[in-house]
Every structure is written in C-alpha cells, then in structure tokens.
PDB file of C-alpha atoms and ligand atoms in Angstrom:
ATOM      1  CA  MET A   1       0.000   0.000   0.000  1.00 75.00           C
ATOM      2  CA  GLU A   2       1.261   3.493  -0.848  1.00 86.00           C
ATOM      3  CA  LEU A   3       2.107   5.809   2.009  1.00 95.00           C
ATOM      4  CA  THR A   4       0.135   9.031   2.363  1.00 97.00           C
ATOM      5  CA  ASP A   5       1.641  12.286   1.110  1.00 97.00           C
ATOM      6  CA  LYS A   6       2.125  13.373   4.711  1.00 98.00           C
ATOM      7  CA  GLU A   7       3.999  10.174   5.604  1.00 98.00           C
ATOM      8  CA  ILE A   8       6.253  10.557   2.559  1.00 98.00           C
ATOM      9  CA  ALA A   9       7.026  14.170   3.455  1.00 98.00           C
ATOM     10  CA  GLU A  10       7.850  13.203   7.051  1.00 98.00           C
ATOM     11  CA  ARG A  11      10.083  10.322   6.053  1.00 98.00           C
ATOM     12  CA  LEU A  12      11.854  12.469   3.482  1.00 98.00           C
ATOM     13  CA  VAL A  13      12.595  15.207   5.998  1.00 98.00           C
ATOM     14  CA  GLN A  14      13.770  12.688   8.595  1.00 98.00           C
ATOM     15  CA  THR A  15      16.073  11.039   6.073  1.00 98.00           C
ATOM     16  CA  ARG A  16      17.451  14.360   4.888  1.00 98.00           C
ATOM     17  CA  ASN A  17      18.016  15.680   8.403  1.00 97.00           C
ATOM     18  CA  ARG A  18      20.152  12.675   9.262  1.00 97.00           C
ATOM     19  CA  LEU A  19      22.519  13.170   6.330  1.00 98.00           C
ATOM     20  CA  PRO A  20      25.766  15.025   6.982  1.00 98.00           C
ATOM     21  CA  GLN A  21      26.405  18.267   5.087  1.00 97.00           C
ATOM     22  CA  GLY A  22      27.773  17.639   1.636  1.00 97.00           C
ATOM     23  CA  VAL A  23      25.931  14.367   1.083  1.00 98.00           C
ATOM     24  CA  GLN A  24      23.339  14.655  -1.678  1.00 98.00           C
ATOM     25  CA  LEU A  25      20.102  12.724  -1.490  1.00 98.00           C
ATOM     26  CA  VAL A  26      18.626  11.067  -4.553  1.00 98.00           C
ATOM     27  CA  ALA A  27      15.074   9.982  -3.694  1.00 98.00           C
ATOM     28  CA  VAL A  28      14.480   6.708  -5.533  1.00 98.00           C
ATOM     29  CA  SER A  29      10.864   6.785  -6.686  1.00 98.00           C
ATOM     30  CA  LYS A  30      10.812   3.723  -8.962  1.00 97.00           C
ATOM     31  CA  THR A  31       7.481   1.843  -8.935  1.00 95.00           C
ATOM     32  CA  HIS A  32       5.799   4.652  -6.967  1.00 96.00           C
ATOM     33  CA  PRO A  33       3.245   6.935  -8.641  1.00 96.00           C
ATOM     34  CA  ALA A  34       3.884  10.505  -9.735  1.00 97.00           C
ATOM     35  CA  SER A  35       1.754  11.658  -6.789  1.00 97.00           C
ATOM     36  CA  ALA A  36       4.347  10.200  -4.393  1.00 98.00           C
ATOM     37  CA  VAL A  37       7.122  12.077  -6.202  1.00 98.00           C
ATOM     38  CA  LEU A  38       5.093  15.250  -5.944  1.00 98.00           C
ATOM     39  CA  ALA A  39       4.644  14.769  -2.185  1.00 98.00           C
ATOM     40  CA  ALA A  40       8.429  14.599  -1.778  1.00 98.00           C
ATOM     41  CA  TYR A  41       8.863  17.521  -4.176  1.00 98.00           C
ATOM     42  CA  LYS A  42       6.547  19.645  -2.061  1.00 98.00           C
ATOM     43  CA  ALA A  43       8.683  18.773   0.958  1.00 98.00           C
ATOM     44  CA  GLY A  44      11.657  20.274  -0.877  1.00 98.00           C
ATOM     45  CA  GLN A  45      13.202  17.318  -2.708  1.00 98.00           C
ATOM     46  CA  ARG A  46      14.482  17.959  -6.255  1.00 98.00           C
ATOM     47  CA  LEU A  47      16.716  14.950  -7.101  1.00 98.00           C
ATOM     48  CA  PHE A  48      14.862  11.757  -7.991  1.00 98.00           C
ATOM     49  CA  GLY A  49      16.138   8.395  -9.192  1.00 98.00           C
ATOM     50  CA  GLU A  50      14.456   5.877 -11.485  1.00 98.00           C
ATOM     51  CA  ASN A  51      15.656   2.634 -13.040  1.00 97.00           C
ATOM     52  CA  LYS A  52      13.267   2.262 -16.002  1.00 97.00           C
ATOM     53  CA  VAL A  53      13.551   4.779 -18.815  1.00 97.00           C
ATOM     54  CA  GLN A  54       9.873   4.716 -19.841  1.00 97.00           C
ATOM     55  CA  GLU A  55       8.653   5.102 -16.273  1.00 97.00           C
ATOM     56  CA  MET A  56      11.047   7.992 -15.665  1.00 98.00           C
ATOM     57  CA  THR A  57      10.016   9.696 -18.907  1.00 98.00           C
ATOM     58  CA  LEU A  58       6.305   9.496 -18.041  1.00 98.00           C
ATOM     59  CA  LYS A  59       6.992  11.035 -14.633  1.00 98.00           C
ATOM     60  CA  HIS A  60       9.258  13.665 -16.171  1.00 98.00           C
ATOM     61  CA  ASN A  61       6.473  14.649 -18.561  1.00 98.00           C
ATOM     62  CA  GLU A  62       3.869  15.144 -15.887  1.00 97.00           C
ATOM     63  CA  LEU A  63       5.913  16.594 -13.010  1.00 98.00           C
ATOM     64  CA  PRO A  64       7.577  19.993 -12.387  1.00 98.00           C
ATOM     65  CA  SER A  65      10.408  20.765 -14.764  1.00 98.00           C
ATOM     66  CA  ASP A  66      12.939  21.711 -12.096  1.00 98.00           C
ATOM     67  CA  ILE A  67      13.215  18.078 -10.964  1.00 98.00           C
ATOM     68  CA  GLU A  68      16.642  16.574 -11.668  1.00 98.00           C
ATOM     69  CA  TRP A  69      16.157  13.030 -12.920  1.00 98.00           C
ATOM     70  CA  HIS A  70      18.910  10.514 -12.207  1.00 98.00           C
ATOM     71  CA  PHE A  71      18.817   7.282 -14.136  1.00 98.00           C
ATOM     72  CA  ILE A  72      20.154   4.662 -11.718  1.00 97.00           C
ATOM     73  CA  GLY A  73      19.588   1.402 -13.541  1.00 86.00           C
ATOM     74  CA  HIS A  74      21.426  -0.624 -16.113  1.00 91.00           C
ATOM     75  CA  VAL A  75      21.521   1.458 -19.289  1.00 91.00           C
ATOM     76  CA  GLN A  76      20.068  -0.202 -22.372  1.00 92.00           C
ATOM     77  CA  LYS A  77      21.623   1.564 -25.320  1.00 94.00           C
ATOM     78  CA  ASN A  78      18.432   1.754 -27.382  1.00 96.00           C
ATOM     79  CA  LYS A  79      16.638   3.625 -24.549  1.00 97.00           C
ATOM     80  CA  ILE A  80      19.229   6.372 -24.143  1.00 98.00           C
ATOM     81  CA  LYS A  81      17.606   8.526 -26.814  1.00 97.00           C
ATOM     82  CA  LEU A  82      14.360   8.636 -24.806  1.00 98.00           C
ATOM     83  CA  MET A  83      15.981  10.276 -21.797  1.00 98.00           C
ATOM     84  CA  ALA A  84      18.663  12.318 -23.567  1.00 98.00           C
ATOM     85  CA  PRO A  85      16.481  15.466 -23.820  1.00 98.00           C
ATOM     86  CA  TYR A  86      16.063  15.845 -20.071  1.00 98.00           C
ATOM     87  CA  VAL A  87      18.018  13.403 -17.888  1.00 98.00           C
ATOM     88  CA  SER A  88      20.311  15.090 -15.401  1.00 98.00           C
ATOM     89  CA  VAL A  89      22.700  12.267 -14.446  1.00 98.00           C
ATOM     90  CA  ILE A  90      23.049   8.745 -15.850  1.00 98.00           C
ATOM     91  CA  GLN A  91      24.422   6.707 -12.968  1.00 97.00           C
ATOM     92  CA  GLY A  92      24.741   3.292 -14.519  1.00 91.00           C
ATOM     93  CA  ILE A  93      27.399   3.558 -17.230  1.00 97.00           C
ATOM     94  CA  ASP A  94      29.116   0.196 -17.410  1.00 95.00           C
ATOM     95  CA  ASP A  95      30.862   0.130 -20.754  1.00 95.00           C
ATOM     96  CA  PHE A  96      32.425   2.498 -23.251  1.00 97.00           C
ATOM     97  CA  GLU A  97      29.682   1.905 -25.830  1.00 97.00           C
ATOM     98  CA  ALA A  98      27.027   3.240 -23.448  1.00 97.00           C
ATOM     99  CA  LEU A  99      29.104   6.352 -22.899  1.00 98.00           C
ATOM    100  CA  ALA A 100      29.523   6.828 -26.644  1.00 98.00           C
ATOM    101  CA  GLU A 101      25.772   6.467 -27.219  1.00 98.00           C
ATOM    102  CA  VAL A 102      25.006   9.016 -24.471  1.00 98.00           C
ATOM    103  CA  ASP A 103      27.422  11.370 -26.230  1.00 98.00           C
ATOM    104  CA  ARG A 104      25.708  10.864 -29.584  1.00 98.00           C
ATOM    105  CA  GLN A 105      22.224  11.430 -28.198  1.00 98.00           C
ATOM    106  CA  ALA A 106      23.214  14.372 -25.990  1.00 98.00           C
ATOM    107  CA  ALA A 107      24.775  16.061 -29.016  1.00 98.00           C
ATOM    108  CA  ARG A 108      21.434  15.952 -30.846  1.00 98.00           C
ATOM    109  CA  TYR A 109      19.969  18.132 -28.115  1.00 97.00           C
ATOM    110  CA  GLY A 110      23.012  20.350 -27.661  1.00 98.00           C
ATOM    111  CA  ARG A 111      23.396  19.024 -24.122  1.00 98.00           C
ATOM    112  CA  THR A 112      26.212  17.663 -21.994  1.00 98.00           C
ATOM    113  CA  ILE A 113      25.023  14.813 -19.791  1.00 98.00           C
ATOM    114  CA  LYS A 114      26.723  13.890 -16.527  1.00 98.00           C
ATOM    115  CA  CYS A 115      27.580  10.207 -16.267  1.00 98.00           C
ATOM    116  CA  LEU A 116      28.767   8.082 -13.379  1.00 98.00           C
ATOM    117  CA  LEU A 117      30.857   4.985 -13.995  1.00 98.00           C
ATOM    118  CA  GLN A 118      29.227   2.052 -12.267  1.00 97.00           C
ATOM    119  CA  ILE A 119      31.767  -0.186 -10.593  1.00 97.00           C
ATOM    120  CA  HIS A 120      31.029  -3.758  -9.625  1.00 95.00           C
ATOM    121  CA  VAL A 121      32.228  -4.078  -6.039  1.00 94.00           C
ATOM    122  CA  ALA A 122      29.645  -6.533  -4.695  1.00 91.00           C
ATOM    123  CA  GLN A 123      30.078 -10.273  -4.593  1.00 86.00           C
ATOM    124  CA  GLU A 124      26.706 -10.809  -6.226  1.00 79.00           C
ATOM    125  CA  GLU A 125      26.812 -11.840  -9.853  1.00 74.00           C
ATOM    126  CA  SER A 126      23.596 -10.072 -10.787  1.00 66.00           C
ATOM    127  CA  LYS A 127      24.977  -6.581 -10.301  1.00 64.00           C
ATOM    128  CA  PHE A 128      26.154  -4.704 -13.378  1.00 85.00           C
ATOM    129  CA  GLY A 129      29.242  -2.566 -13.588  1.00 94.00           C
ATOM    130  CA  PHE A 130      32.848  -2.307 -14.645  1.00 96.00           C
ATOM    131  CA  THR A 131      35.372  -4.384 -12.758  1.00 95.00           C
ATOM    132  CA  PRO A 132      38.017  -2.145 -11.135  1.00 95.00           C
ATOM    133  CA  GLN A 133      40.485  -3.315 -13.782  1.00 96.00           C
ATOM    134  CA  GLY A 134      37.895  -2.843 -16.542  1.00 96.00           C
ATOM    135  CA  VAL A 135      37.252   0.780 -15.677  1.00 98.00           C
ATOM    136  CA  MET A 136      40.974   1.567 -15.522  1.00 98.00           C
ATOM    137  CA  ASP A 137      41.419  -0.078 -18.956  1.00 98.00           C
ATOM    138  CA  MET A 138      38.522   1.932 -20.420  1.00 98.00           C
ATOM    139  CA  LEU A 139      40.031   5.152 -19.123  1.00 98.00           C
ATOM    140  CA  ALA A 140      43.552   4.262 -20.250  1.00 98.00           C
ATOM    141  CA  ASP A 141      42.208   3.591 -23.731  1.00 97.00           C
ATOM    142  CA  GLY A 142      41.484   7.310 -23.979  1.00 97.00           C
ATOM    143  CA  ARG A 143      38.640   7.326 -26.523  1.00 98.00           C
ATOM    144  CA  TRP A 144      36.338   8.822 -23.868  1.00 98.00           C
ATOM    145  CA  LYS A 145      38.315  12.061 -24.148  1.00 97.00           C
ATOM    146  CA  ASP A 146      36.765  12.667 -27.574  1.00 98.00           C
ATOM    147  CA  LEU A 147      33.213  12.581 -26.201  1.00 98.00           C
ATOM    148  CA  SER A 148      32.406  16.254 -25.783  1.00 97.00           C
ATOM    149  CA  HIS A 149      28.754  15.780 -24.772  1.00 98.00           C
ATOM    150  CA  VAL A 150      29.322  13.617 -21.721  1.00 98.00           C
ATOM    151  CA  GLN A 151      30.904  14.672 -18.484  1.00 98.00           C
ATOM    152  CA  ILE A 152      32.286  11.813 -16.435  1.00 98.00           C
ATOM    153  CA  ALA A 153      31.266  13.098 -13.020  1.00 98.00           C
ATOM    154  CA  GLY A 154      32.164  10.273 -10.680  1.00 98.00           C
ATOM    155  CA  VAL A 155      31.485   6.673  -9.732  1.00 98.00           C
ATOM    156  CA  MET A 156      28.519   4.637  -8.539  1.00 98.00           C
ATOM    157  CA  GLY A 157      28.397   1.311  -6.780  1.00 97.00           C
ATOM    158  CA  MET A 158      26.233  -1.083  -4.843  1.00 96.00           C
ATOM    159  CA  ALA A 159      27.372  -3.279  -1.989  1.00 96.00           C
ATOM    160  CA  THR A 160      26.300  -6.874  -1.499  1.00 95.00           C
ATOM    161  CA  ASN A 161      22.918  -7.225   0.152  1.00 93.00           C
ATOM    162  CA  THR A 162      24.155  -8.904   3.339  1.00 95.00           C
ATOM    163  CA  ASP A 163      24.142  -8.481   7.116  1.00 95.00           C
ATOM    164  CA  ASN A 164      27.909  -8.843   7.098  1.00 96.00           C
ATOM    165  CA  GLU A 165      28.877  -5.242   7.863  1.00 97.00           C
ATOM    166  CA  ALA A 166      32.592  -5.839   7.444  1.00 97.00           C
ATOM    167  CA  GLN A 167      31.996  -7.033   3.906  1.00 97.00           C
ATOM    168  CA  VAL A 168      29.771  -4.064   3.043  1.00 97.00           C
ATOM    169  CA  ILE A 169      32.334  -1.645   4.476  1.00 98.00           C
ATOM    170  CA  SER A 170      35.135  -3.263   2.528  1.00 98.00           C
ATOM    171  CA  GLU A 171      33.140  -3.046  -0.725  1.00 97.00           C
ATOM    172  CA  PHE A 172      32.414   0.649  -0.188  1.00 98.00           C
ATOM    173  CA  ASP A 173      36.100   1.186   0.659  1.00 98.00           C
ATOM    174  CA  THR A 174      37.035  -0.434  -2.651  1.00 98.00           C
ATOM    175  CA  LEU A 175      34.703   1.934  -4.508  1.00 98.00           C
ATOM    176  CA  VAL A 176      36.009   5.021  -2.709  1.00 98.00           C
ATOM    177  CA  SER A 177      39.663   4.158  -3.262  1.00 98.00           C
ATOM    178  CA  LEU A 178      38.973   3.515  -6.919  1.00 98.00           C
ATOM    179  CA  PHE A 179      37.313   6.922  -7.151  1.00 98.00           C
ATOM    180  CA  HIS A 180      40.482   8.526  -5.782  1.00 98.00           C
ATOM    181  CA  ARG A 181      42.690   6.501  -8.081  1.00 98.00           C
ATOM    182  CA  ILE A 182      40.655   7.618 -11.112  1.00 98.00           C
ATOM    183  CA  LYS A 183      40.601  11.193  -9.897  1.00 98.00           C
ATOM    184  CA  ASP A 184      44.373  11.306  -9.376  1.00 98.00           C
ATOM    185  CA  SER A 185      45.073   9.651 -12.735  1.00 98.00           C
ATOM    186  CA  TYR A 186      42.618  11.453 -15.006  1.00 98.00           C
ATOM    187  CA  PHE A 187      40.731  14.246 -13.265  1.00 98.00           C
ATOM    188  CA  ALA A 188      43.210  15.828 -10.859  1.00 96.00           C
ATOM    189  CA  GLY A 189      42.140  19.389 -10.140  1.00 89.00           C
ATOM    190  CA  CYS A 190      38.893  18.883 -12.064  1.00 91.00           C
ATOM    191  CA  SER A 191      35.955  19.798  -9.858  1.00 92.00           C
ATOM    192  CA  GLY A 192      33.534  18.204 -12.342  1.00 96.00           C
ATOM    193  CA  PHE A 193      34.659  14.745 -11.266  1.00 98.00           C
ATOM    194  CA  GLY A 194      33.494  14.558  -7.677  1.00 98.00           C
ATOM    195  CA  ILE A 195      30.552  12.239  -7.137  1.00 98.00           C
ATOM    196  CA  ILE A 196      30.729   9.003  -5.169  1.00 98.00           C
ATOM    197  CA  SER A 197      27.210   7.577  -5.371  1.00 98.00           C
ATOM    198  CA  ALA A 198      26.915   4.795  -2.807  1.00 98.00           C
ATOM    199  CA  GLY A 199      24.411   3.746  -0.186  1.00 98.00           C
ATOM    200  CA  MET A 200      20.743   2.802  -0.200  1.00 98.00           C
ATOM    201  CA  SER A 201      18.083   2.669   2.540  1.00 97.00           C
ATOM    202  CA  ASP A 202      19.764  -0.105   4.502  1.00 96.00           C
ATOM    203  CA  ASP A 203      23.442   0.654   4.036  1.00 97.00           C
ATOM    204  CA  HIS A 204      23.814   4.401   3.458  1.00 98.00           C
ATOM    205  CA  GLU A 205      25.286   5.067   6.887  1.00 98.00           C
ATOM    206  CA  LEU A 206      28.141   2.667   6.168  1.00 98.00           C
ATOM    207  CA  ALA A 207      28.552   4.173   2.698  1.00 98.00           C
ATOM    208  CA  ILE A 208      28.770   7.706   4.071  1.00 98.00           C
ATOM    209  CA  ARG A 209      31.349   6.631   6.642  1.00 98.00           C
ATOM    210  CA  ALA A 210      33.401   5.168   3.791  1.00 98.00           C
ATOM    211  CA  GLY A 211      33.250   8.462   1.874  1.00 98.00           C
ATOM    212  CA  SER A 212      30.071   8.466  -0.208  1.00 98.00           C
ATOM    213  CA  ASN A 213      28.720  11.915  -1.038  1.00 98.00           C
ATOM    214  CA  MET A 214      25.529  10.841  -2.815  1.00 98.00           C
ATOM    215  CA  VAL A 215      23.030   8.347  -1.418  1.00 98.00           C
ATOM    216  CA  ARG A 216      20.165   6.752  -3.343  1.00 98.00           C
ATOM    217  CA  ILE A 217      17.303   6.118  -0.960  1.00 98.00           C
ATOM    218  CA  GLY A 218      13.981   4.601  -1.930  1.00 98.00           C
ATOM    219  CA  SER A 219      12.025   2.493   0.534  1.00 97.00           C
ATOM    220  CA  ALA A 220      13.033   4.517   3.616  1.00 97.00           C
ATOM    221  CA  ILE A 221      11.213   7.461   2.013  1.00 98.00           C
ATOM    222  CA  PHE A 222       8.441   5.982  -0.136  1.00 98.00           C
ATOM    223  CA  GLY A 223       7.805   2.695   1.659  1.00 95.00           C
ATOM    224  CA  ALA A 224       8.049  -0.832   0.303  1.00 91.00           C
ATOM    225  CA  ARG A 225       7.833  -1.372  -3.438  1.00 87.00           C
ATOM    226  CA  ASP A 226       5.161  -3.531  -5.013  1.00 80.00           C
ATOM    227  CA  TYR A 227       6.616  -4.998  -8.201  1.00 74.00           C
ATOM    228  CA  SER A 228       3.414  -6.845  -9.037  1.00 67.00           C
ATOM    229  CA  LEU A 229       1.646  -3.675 -10.213  1.00 55.00           C
TER     230      LEU A 229
HETATM  231  C1  PLP B 301      16.151   0.657  -5.993  1.00 52.50           C
HETATM  232  C2  PLP B 301      17.520   1.207  -5.953  1.00 52.50           C
HETATM  233  C3  PLP B 301      17.955   1.991  -4.865  1.00 52.50           C
HETATM  234  C4  PLP B 301      17.103   2.270  -3.642  1.00 52.50           C
HETATM  235  O1  PLP B 301      16.923   1.130  -2.871  1.00 52.50           O
HETATM  236  P1  PLP B 301      16.232   1.191  -1.422  1.00 52.50           P
HETATM  237  O2  PLP B 301      16.719  -0.024  -0.755  1.00 52.50           O
HETATM  238  O3  PLP B 301      14.776   1.191  -1.651  1.00 52.50           O
HETATM  239  O4  PLP B 301      16.697   2.433  -0.754  1.00 52.50           O
HETATM  240  C5  PLP B 301      19.236   2.507  -4.925  1.00 52.50           C
HETATM  241  N1  PLP B 301      20.048   2.295  -5.971  1.00 52.50           N
HETATM  242  C6  PLP B 301      19.666   1.560  -7.032  1.00 52.50           C
HETATM  243  C7  PLP B 301      20.621   1.363  -8.149  1.00 52.50           C
HETATM  244  C8  PLP B 301      18.397   0.998  -7.060  1.00 52.50           C
HETATM  245  O5  PLP B 301      18.035   0.254  -8.120  1.00 52.50           O
END
C-alpha cells in the first residue's frame, strides 16, 4: 500500500536531516506513482532516481520541470535517446559503448550529460558494472576524451545485500579508493569529477562513513515497493 503524502514528506525530511552536510540525497521513486514524487517535491526534494527509462520519462512529462532526474539502472543503449532530452545524471554507465551512445544522443539536443561509472564491487553476480580493472582499462584507452557531450562526473556502486557489515564496508572502501585513483590519474584538479554515489536505505550510513557523497534512498522514504503492479 502506498504511504500518504504526509507520511512521505515526514520520512523524506527525517532522512534528509540525518545526512551530513555535503551528502546529496537522490530519492528513488521507482514503482511509486507521480503523486508520491510530488509529495516529496513539495517537501523540498528535487533529485529523484528511477531505473526504467519509460517510467522515468512518463513522470518527467507530468511533473515539475525543475526536478533533476537521475537514471540509476542498467543502461540499455536503445533507450538512451528517450531520456537524452532531459536526464540530469546517468548513474549506470558500465561500458564504453554506453558512454559513446550518451554522447551521440546528448549532441542531438546540444546538451552535456553527466555520467557516473558504475563499478562492480559486490560479490553478487547479478549486479552490473565495470570491474576495477575494466574501468581503468577503459580510461587508459582514452577514446572517452573525444566525447564532448558527456561529463564523467564520478562513480557509482552497490554493496552486497548482506548483514555482514565488514563485507559491506570493505566493498564501499574499494569503490572510494577507486574513485580517488581515477581522480588522481585522469581528473586531478577537475571539480567536475566529484561524485561518489553509494548507499541505499539499509546501508547508506556505512557508505557515508566510507566516503560516499551521494546516497540513493527509496524504501526509507516511499515505503516498500510492489513490483506486481
Ligand atoms: C532501488 C535502488 C535503490 C534504492 O533502494 P532502497 O533499498 O529502496 O533504498 C538505490 N540504488 C539503485 C541502483 C536501485 O536500483
């Protein structure tokens, strides 16, 4: 059952008030109706995350235009053109071809789209992302430097869904050290490369302690998701 607008607003404010300064909140609204997004919007939230392009586009079309939409799912290349006119950040870039397609589509609209490189740090096979070696190889290859309509703005990662805190901490540590390695090697002194997107409802405190500066929180704000709808 969907939470009421008042409950959503309260949970949003509680979540936001617990975040340290400098940590951005992406409210993950996937599966929830546009009315739920609007309730959070009215409580001051502007960054929202979705993992299905069509669903995000429908919400984009009907909701206020100053919302920043973050695409947080696996990027299917044939769907990039649908979000290219408006998406703010694409968080799930996991190969060079996706980056090149974002560049092509962004160019058609005269835009530059921020992209985060998704790194596979979890021990679960189902999670997408570059391996740490794979992302370093992609960057060393250098072709990304010719893409003038994408801005590589940081990294994104998901930890294993486990109660083993030590494991979760170590996975977030891996992501954060890789961020610094990439920054030192390719983006030193470049303020545009600065985002470490890590942490969800259940593990964002550990992620923040490890150095995350962007959390993606869904169920703690909007309640449980019903995928059967
Ligand atoms: C769904 C999702 C989230 C939010 O998960 P919650 O556990 O509901 O906070 C965060 N990141 C990604 C990539 C997601 O798909």
